[in-house]
């Protein structure tokens, strides 16, 4: 390693736990963060939030500012979307995660959500990273499309060096030669990052695969290799999703996944939260034993 990892380097005595609202990321349990790619309406968020509450999930995701490949695609609801997230998080007692793409958007989003996401395309937006280091909301930092793990950790260093220690690293798939999946889920990177850094490492099976049918198996693989949480996209009517429709789970698939992830987490010695356990206990034993990783 040519550049020193001053703040992110693994320390044998300490693993960081980052709180998103009252959800601990990096502790014993493996929480799920779920919600639509983009905030679209109050009704949309309400349906998602109801499923989250029933499944024991305490964090909702939703983009108000969307980094779209085409300038002609839906760009997000902006301020109105942030206000909807705020309303929903209060009504359902959830913590909210949203993406910011510029320094200006940090100030706009800060009071409406519990965690700020840096998307893959902005992993090396150094001004944005520096500004996130100067404020106190936790940051969910996604790995860039072609970033090495050292570049990824150096991006995190920018935030920690500024004085904000609450950074969560997210593997969301990288570019490769194959186009059968949207990206290539680098599960090895999750395991390797956990050897390199004390920061929590989570997996995003939605952007990694880009295909609804592959989201659950990829999520299970992430938990099996040691991911500290999963962030997943879900929508009440997936095909009507204004962005990332092909990878959105429907709400039944989401509850099933939360339940299945609990089993995988338990199998690898990461018991889940009490709420999830209670929920699990209601399901027939034979279903509970059918673990497929
Ligand atoms: C997202 O979370 O909706 C998103 C745009 O993710 P990524 O930056 O990983 O593409
Ligand atoms: Mn998305």
XYZ file of C-alpha atoms in Angstrom, residues 80-178:
99
model
C -40.291 17.694 -2.031
C -38.903 14.154 -1.882
C -36.853 14.991 1.220
C -39.943 16.340 2.933
C -41.848 13.144 2.132
C -39.035 11.046 3.604
C -39.094 13.183 6.733
C -42.855 12.801 7.078
C -42.695 9.029 6.640
C -39.783 8.524 9.012
C -41.698 10.388 11.701
C -45.025 8.633 11.077
C -43.500 5.141 11.061
C -40.586 5.702 13.418
C -38.030 4.771 10.766
C -34.580 6.135 10.015
C -34.088 7.448 6.469
C -31.137 7.207 4.083
C -30.854 9.419 1.006
C -28.205 10.263 -1.565
C -26.509 13.637 -1.909
C -24.594 14.483 -5.067
C -23.276 17.944 -4.217
C -22.121 20.030 -1.263
C -25.259 22.138 -1.594
C -27.493 19.059 -1.260
C -25.896 18.130 2.103
C -27.374 21.267 3.648
C -30.715 20.595 1.984
C -30.962 16.965 3.156
C -29.371 17.080 6.600
C -32.438 17.859 8.664
C -34.755 15.489 6.821
C -32.841 12.202 6.986
C -30.639 10.166 9.333
C -27.883 9.096 6.946
C -26.396 10.614 3.797
C -25.432 8.337 0.915
C -22.608 8.992 -1.533
C -23.385 7.127 -4.741
C -20.924 5.086 -6.767
C -20.542 7.875 -9.331
C -19.467 10.333 -6.631
C -17.093 8.123 -4.657
C -14.225 10.358 -5.690
C -16.054 13.667 -5.570
C -13.477 14.977 -3.132
C -15.200 18.280 -2.351
C -18.341 16.355 -1.448
C -16.349 13.931 0.748
C -14.582 16.801 2.524
C -17.868 18.541 3.219
C -19.340 15.295 4.587
C -16.357 15.077 6.914
C -17.292 18.455 8.366
C -20.809 17.473 9.386
C -22.135 14.854 11.791
C -24.662 12.715 9.939
C -23.413 9.177 9.203
C -22.316 8.590 5.616
C -23.069 5.501 3.535
C -20.257 5.501 0.973
C -20.706 3.350 -2.104
C -17.807 1.838 -3.989
C -17.118 3.502 -7.329
C -17.883 1.590 -10.520
C -14.209 0.819 -11.145
C -12.648 1.653 -7.791
C -9.949 -0.497 -6.229
C -10.366 -1.237 -2.538
C -7.520 1.141 -1.756
C -9.201 3.954 -3.673
C -12.428 3.115 -1.849
C -10.738 3.325 1.545
C -8.959 6.537 0.584
C -12.336 8.067 -0.271
C -13.500 7.077 3.230
C -10.294 8.635 4.646
C -11.430 12.013 3.282
C -14.550 11.861 5.459
C -12.803 10.545 8.571
C -9.911 12.989 8.213
C -12.464 15.802 8.362
C -13.617 14.570 11.769
C -16.663 12.432 10.933
C -15.996 8.832 12.020
C -19.413 7.512 11.027
C -18.774 5.965 7.634
C -20.326 2.765 6.285
C -18.719 1.192 3.214
C -21.037 -0.323 0.603
C -20.078 -2.858 -2.081
C -22.587 -2.375 -4.921
C -20.993 -4.275 -7.770
C -18.218 -3.257 -10.126
C -17.803 -3.026 -13.896
C -16.472 -6.026 -15.747
C -16.573 -7.558 -19.226
C -19.805 -9.470 -18.723
